[in-house]
PDB file of C-alpha atoms in Angstrom:
ATOM      1  CA  MET A   1      12.515  -2.183  17.889  1.00  0.00           C
ATOM      2  CA  LEU A   2      11.398  -4.734  15.202  1.00  0.00           C
ATOM      3  CA  LYS A   3       7.801  -4.044  15.530  1.00  0.00           C
ATOM      4  CA  TRP A   4       8.752  -0.623  13.922  1.00  0.00           C
ATOM      5  CA  LEU A   5      10.897  -1.922  11.365  1.00  0.00           C
ATOM      6  CA  ASP A   6       7.788  -4.300  10.166  1.00  0.00           C
ATOM      7  CA  LEU A   7       5.727  -1.321   8.645  1.00  0.00           C
ATOM      8  CA  PRO A   8       4.602  -0.484   5.209  1.00  0.00           C
ATOM      9  CA  PRO A   9       6.743   2.605   4.622  1.00  0.00           C
ATOM     10  CA  VAL A  10       9.662   0.185   5.414  1.00  0.00           C
ATOM     11  CA  TRP A  11       8.725  -2.391   3.140  1.00  0.00           C
ATOM     12  CA  LEU A  12       8.357   0.379   0.533  1.00  0.00           C
ATOM     13  CA  ALA A  13      11.440   1.933   1.169  1.00  0.00           C
ATOM     14  CA  GLY A  14      13.093  -1.203   0.621  1.00  0.00           C
ATOM     15  CA  ALA A  15      11.769  -1.959  -2.723  1.00  0.00           C
ATOM     16  CA  LEU A  16      12.486   1.355  -3.793  1.00  0.00           C
ATOM     17  CA  ALA A  17      15.884   1.132  -2.642  1.00  0.00           C
ATOM     18  CA  LEU A  18      16.413  -2.227  -4.558  1.00  0.00           C
ATOM     19  CA  ALA A  19      14.623  -0.585  -7.610  1.00  0.00           C
ATOM     20  CA  TRP A  20      16.851   2.125  -7.427  1.00  0.00           C
ATOM     21  CA  ALA A  21      20.118  -0.170  -7.320  1.00  0.00           C
ATOM     22  CA  GLN A  22      18.819  -2.153 -10.330  1.00  0.00           C
ATOM     23  CA  ALA A  23      18.325   1.037 -12.466  1.00  0.00           C
ATOM     24  CA  ARG A  24      21.564   2.344 -11.371  1.00  0.00           C
ATOM     25  CA  HIS A  25      23.901  -0.736 -11.360  1.00  0.00           C
ATOM     26  CA  LEU A  26      22.368  -3.149 -13.662  1.00  0.00           C
ATOM     27  CA  PRO A  27      20.167  -1.711 -16.472  1.00  0.00           C
ATOM     28  CA  LEU A  28      21.469  -3.983 -19.081  1.00  0.00           C
ATOM     29  CA  GLY A  29      20.346  -1.671 -21.593  1.00  0.00           C
ATOM     30  CA  LEU A  30      16.447  -1.927 -20.965  1.00  0.00           C
ATOM     31  CA  SER A  31      14.293   1.106 -21.042  1.00  0.00           C
ATOM     32  CA  PHE A  32      10.891   2.063 -20.762  1.00  0.00           C
ATOM     33  CA  GLY A  33      11.370   4.518 -23.786  1.00  0.00           C
ATOM     34  CA  GLY A  34      11.325   8.001 -22.905  1.00  0.00           C
ATOM     35  CA  ALA A  35       9.266  10.825 -21.615  1.00  0.00           C
ATOM     36  CA  TRP A  36       5.839   8.824 -21.565  1.00  0.00           C
ATOM     37  CA  ALA A  37       7.264   6.887 -18.641  1.00  0.00           C
ATOM     38  CA  ASP A  38       8.305   9.953 -16.738  1.00  0.00           C
ATOM     39  CA  LEU A  39       5.106  11.347 -17.193  1.00  0.00           C
ATOM     40  CA  ALA A  40       3.367   7.896 -16.191  1.00  0.00           C
ATOM     41  CA  GLY A  41       5.741   7.411 -13.177  1.00  0.00           C
ATOM     42  CA  GLY A  42       4.823  11.009 -11.821  1.00  0.00           C
ATOM     43  CA  LEU A  43       1.359  10.319 -12.252  1.00  0.00           C
ATOM     44  CA  LEU A  44       1.603   7.068 -10.191  1.00  0.00           C
ATOM     45  CA  VAL A  45       3.543   8.747  -7.851  1.00  0.00           C
ATOM     46  CA  GLY A  46       1.248  11.772  -7.270  1.00  0.00           C
ATOM     47  CA  GLY A  47      -1.879   9.600  -7.309  1.00  0.00           C
ATOM     48  CA  GLY A  48      -0.292   7.661  -4.414  1.00  0.00           C
ATOM     49  CA  LEU A  49       0.405  10.534  -2.586  1.00  0.00           C
ATOM     50  CA  VAL A  50      -3.006  11.765  -3.152  1.00  0.00           C
ATOM     51  CA  LEU A  51      -4.299   8.664  -1.851  1.00  0.00           C
ATOM     52  CA  ILE A  52      -2.348   8.748   1.205  1.00  0.00           C
ATOM     53  CA  ALA A  53      -3.414  11.991   2.145  1.00  0.00           C
ATOM     54  CA  LEU A  54      -7.119  11.401   1.660  1.00  0.00           C
ATOM     55  CA  ALA A  55      -6.916   7.967   3.669  1.00  0.00           C
ATOM     56  CA  ALA A  56      -4.898   9.644   6.366  1.00  0.00           C
ATOM     57  CA  ALA A  57      -7.555  12.482   6.711  1.00  0.00           C
ATOM     58  CA  GLU A  58     -10.191   9.709   7.009  1.00  0.00           C
ATOM     59  CA  PHE A  59      -8.476   8.077   9.864  1.00  0.00           C
ATOM     60  CA  ARG A  60      -8.199  11.694  11.664  1.00  0.00           C
ATOM     61  CA  ARG A  61     -11.864  12.126  11.013  1.00  0.00           C
ATOM     62  CA  ALA A  62     -12.543   9.022  12.657  1.00  0.00           C
ATOM     63  CA  ARG A  63     -10.051   9.340  15.298  1.00  0.00           C
ATOM     64  CA  THR A  64      -8.580   6.101  14.941  1.00  0.00           C
ATOM     65  CA  THR A  65      -4.939   4.699  14.312  1.00  0.00           C
ATOM     66  CA  ILE A  66      -3.370   4.495  11.335  1.00  0.00           C
ATOM     67  CA  VAL A  67      -0.789   2.154  12.425  1.00  0.00           C
ATOM     68  CA  PRO A  68      -1.196  -1.296  10.841  1.00  0.00           C
ATOM     69  CA  HIS A  69      -0.363  -3.505  13.982  1.00  0.00           C
ATOM     70  CA  GLN A  70      -2.846  -1.568  16.297  1.00  0.00           C
ATOM     71  CA  ASP A  71      -6.468  -2.366  17.180  1.00  0.00           C
ATOM     72  CA  ALA A  72      -8.642   0.405  15.408  1.00  0.00           C
ATOM     73  CA  SER A  73     -11.100   2.254  17.536  1.00  0.00           C
ATOM     74  CA  ALA A  74     -13.334   2.927  14.759  1.00  0.00           C
ATOM     75  CA  LEU A  75     -14.212   1.083  11.201  1.00  0.00           C
ATOM     76  CA  VAL A  76     -13.548   3.771   8.635  1.00  0.00           C
ATOM     77  CA  THR A  77     -15.636   3.375   5.607  1.00  0.00           C
ATOM     78  CA  GLY A  78     -16.127   6.903   4.180  1.00  0.00           C
ATOM     79  CA  GLY A  79     -14.211   8.960   1.630  1.00  0.00           C
ATOM     80  CA  ILE A  80     -11.540   7.271  -0.161  1.00  0.00           C
ATOM     81  CA  TYR A  81     -12.143   4.054   1.907  1.00  0.00           C
ATOM     82  CA  SER A  82     -16.038   3.644   0.149  1.00  0.00           C
ATOM     83  CA  ARG A  83     -14.052   3.020  -3.140  1.00  0.00           C
ATOM     84  CA  THR A  84     -11.170   0.580  -1.781  1.00  0.00           C
ATOM     85  CA  ARG A  85     -10.449  -1.035   1.406  1.00  0.00           C
ATOM     86  CA  ASN A  86      -6.866  -0.150   1.217  1.00  0.00           C
ATOM     87  CA  PRO A  87      -6.068   2.887  -0.344  1.00  0.00           C
ATOM     88  CA  ILE A  88      -2.682   3.365   1.549  1.00  0.00           C
ATOM     89  CA  TYR A  89      -1.343  -0.170   0.397  1.00  0.00           C
ATOM     90  CA  LEU A  90      -2.497   0.721  -3.025  1.00  0.00           C
ATOM     91  CA  ALA A  91      -0.745   4.040  -2.881  1.00  0.00           C
ATOM     92  CA  ASP A  92       2.274   2.103  -1.802  1.00  0.00           C
ATOM     93  CA  LEU A  93       2.186   0.032  -4.798  1.00  0.00           C
ATOM     94  CA  MET A  94       1.513   3.075  -7.268  1.00  0.00           C
ATOM     95  CA  ILE A  95       4.460   4.706  -5.752  1.00  0.00           C
ATOM     96  CA  LEU A  96       6.735   1.821  -6.302  1.00  0.00           C
ATOM     97  CA  ALA A  97       5.607   1.235  -9.829  1.00  0.00           C
ATOM     98  CA  GLY A  98       6.023   5.116 -10.827  1.00  0.00           C
ATOM     99  CA  MET A  99       9.611   5.422  -9.497  1.00  0.00           C
ATOM    100  CA  ILE A 100      10.334   2.236 -11.366  1.00  0.00           C
ATOM    101  CA  LEU A 101       9.163   3.766 -14.532  1.00  0.00           C
ATOM    102  CA  TYR A 102      10.867   6.958 -13.511  1.00  0.00           C
ATOM    103  CA  TRP A 103      14.245   5.209 -13.017  1.00  0.00           C
ATOM    104  CA  ASP A 104      13.790   2.998 -16.012  1.00  0.00           C
ATOM    105  CA  ALA A 105      14.005  -0.241 -13.599  1.00  0.00           C
ATOM    106  CA  VAL A 106      12.741  -2.557 -15.947  1.00  0.00           C
ATOM    107  CA  LEU A 107      14.082  -5.622 -14.356  1.00  0.00           C
ATOM    108  CA  ALA A 108      12.381  -4.215 -10.888  1.00  0.00           C
ATOM    109  CA  LEU A 109       9.095  -4.351 -12.065  1.00  0.00           C
ATOM    110  CA  VAL A 110       8.881  -7.817 -10.493  1.00  0.00           C
ATOM    111  CA  LEU A 111       9.003  -5.779  -7.133  1.00  0.00           C
ATOM    112  CA  VAL A 112       5.227  -4.598  -7.612  1.00  0.00           C
ATOM    113  CA  PRO A 113       3.624  -7.885  -7.280  1.00  0.00           C
ATOM    114  CA  LEU A 114       6.319  -8.826  -4.441  1.00  0.00           C
ATOM    115  CA  LEU A 115       5.433  -6.008  -2.481  1.00  0.00           C
ATOM    116  CA  LEU A 116       1.577  -6.598  -3.206  1.00  0.00           C
ATOM    117  CA  TRP A 117       1.934 -10.196  -1.817  1.00  0.00           C
ATOM    118  CA  VAL A 118       3.869  -8.957   1.276  1.00  0.00           C
ATOM    119  CA  LEU A 119       1.810  -6.135   2.087  1.00  0.00           C
ATOM    120  CA  GLU A 120      -1.246  -8.650   1.774  1.00  0.00           C
ATOM    121  CA  ARG A 121       0.285 -11.419   3.924  1.00  0.00           C
ATOM    122  CA  ARG A 122       1.970  -9.017   6.438  1.00  0.00           C
ATOM    123  CA  PHE A 123      -0.659  -6.468   6.892  1.00  0.00           C
ATOM    124  CA  VAL A 124      -3.987  -6.579   4.744  1.00  0.00           C
ATOM    125  CA  ILE A 125      -5.164 -10.123   5.968  1.00  0.00           C
ATOM    126  CA  PRO A 126      -4.357  -9.508   9.767  1.00  0.00           C
ATOM    127  CA  GLU A 127      -5.737  -6.041  10.038  1.00  0.00           C
ATOM    128  CA  GLU A 128      -8.821  -7.351   8.257  1.00  0.00           C
ATOM    129  CA  ASN A 129      -9.080 -10.278  10.865  1.00  0.00           C
ATOM    130  CA  ARG A 130      -8.785  -7.669  13.573  1.00  0.00           C
ATOM    131  CA  LEU A 131     -11.666  -5.634  11.781  1.00  0.00           C
ATOM    132  CA  ARG A 132     -13.868  -8.613  11.298  1.00  0.00           C
ATOM    133  CA  ARG A 133     -13.348  -9.668  15.350  1.00  0.00           C
ATOM    134  CA  SER A 134     -14.052  -6.005  16.493  1.00  0.00           C
ATOM    135  CA  PHE A 135     -16.900  -5.012  14.187  1.00  0.00           C
ATOM    136  CA  ARG A 136     -18.337  -7.958  13.008  1.00  0.00           C
ATOM    137  CA  ALA A 137     -21.533  -7.238  11.093  1.00  0.00           C
ATOM    138  CA  ASP A 138     -20.544  -3.893   9.950  1.00  0.00           C
ATOM    139  CA  PHE A 139     -17.119  -5.012   8.582  1.00  0.00           C
ATOM    140  CA  ALA A 140     -18.999  -7.893   6.912  1.00  0.00           C
ATOM    141  CA  ARG A 141     -21.337  -5.357   5.380  1.00  0.00           C
ATOM    142  CA  TYR A 142     -18.231  -3.042   4.501  1.00  0.00           C
ATOM    143  CA  ALA A 143     -16.255  -5.790   3.009  1.00  0.00           C
ATOM    144  CA  GLN A 144     -19.225  -7.165   0.717  1.00  0.00           C
ATOM    145  CA  LYS A 145     -19.598  -3.706  -0.585  1.00  0.00           C
ATOM    146  CA  VAL A 146     -16.165  -2.452  -1.072  1.00  0.00           C
ATOM    147  CA  ARG A 147     -13.113  -4.279  -2.762  1.00  0.00           C
ATOM    148  CA  ARG A 148     -10.246  -5.105  -1.000  1.00  0.00           C
ATOM    149  CA  TRP A 149      -8.096  -3.394  -3.751  1.00  0.00           C
ATOM    150  CA  ILE A 150      -9.729  -1.610  -6.746  1.00  0.00           C
TER     151      ILE A 150
END
């Protein structure tokens, strides 16, 4: 059961809950300043959702798992994965940043680098180690060609 709690969407949901709580219960009169923050927040959330959809389509096309703790049956390098090795995690960060802007949760901005750190330590590094073991030279070439984030 705990294995299913240690998934990126759960970490994202936790960070979103903290950001919402900060905006709702501890705003301290801080604000990003109006409509531009709503627009930027919406663009970030929308862009994040598009990234997730593009990444999921590539996983489906390759017929491999999207679940972080499982071994991949194929190395996905096409589509959005030709631009970033971690589009779903990047999308999670975009969604969090977008909602922080939308909710005016200024103090919650610290959650973005914190979530980045958690995602990298709990998921990205272990996943890349598994891919490195499974796809050796192919993953090495891919990692040299495509950046981890952007």
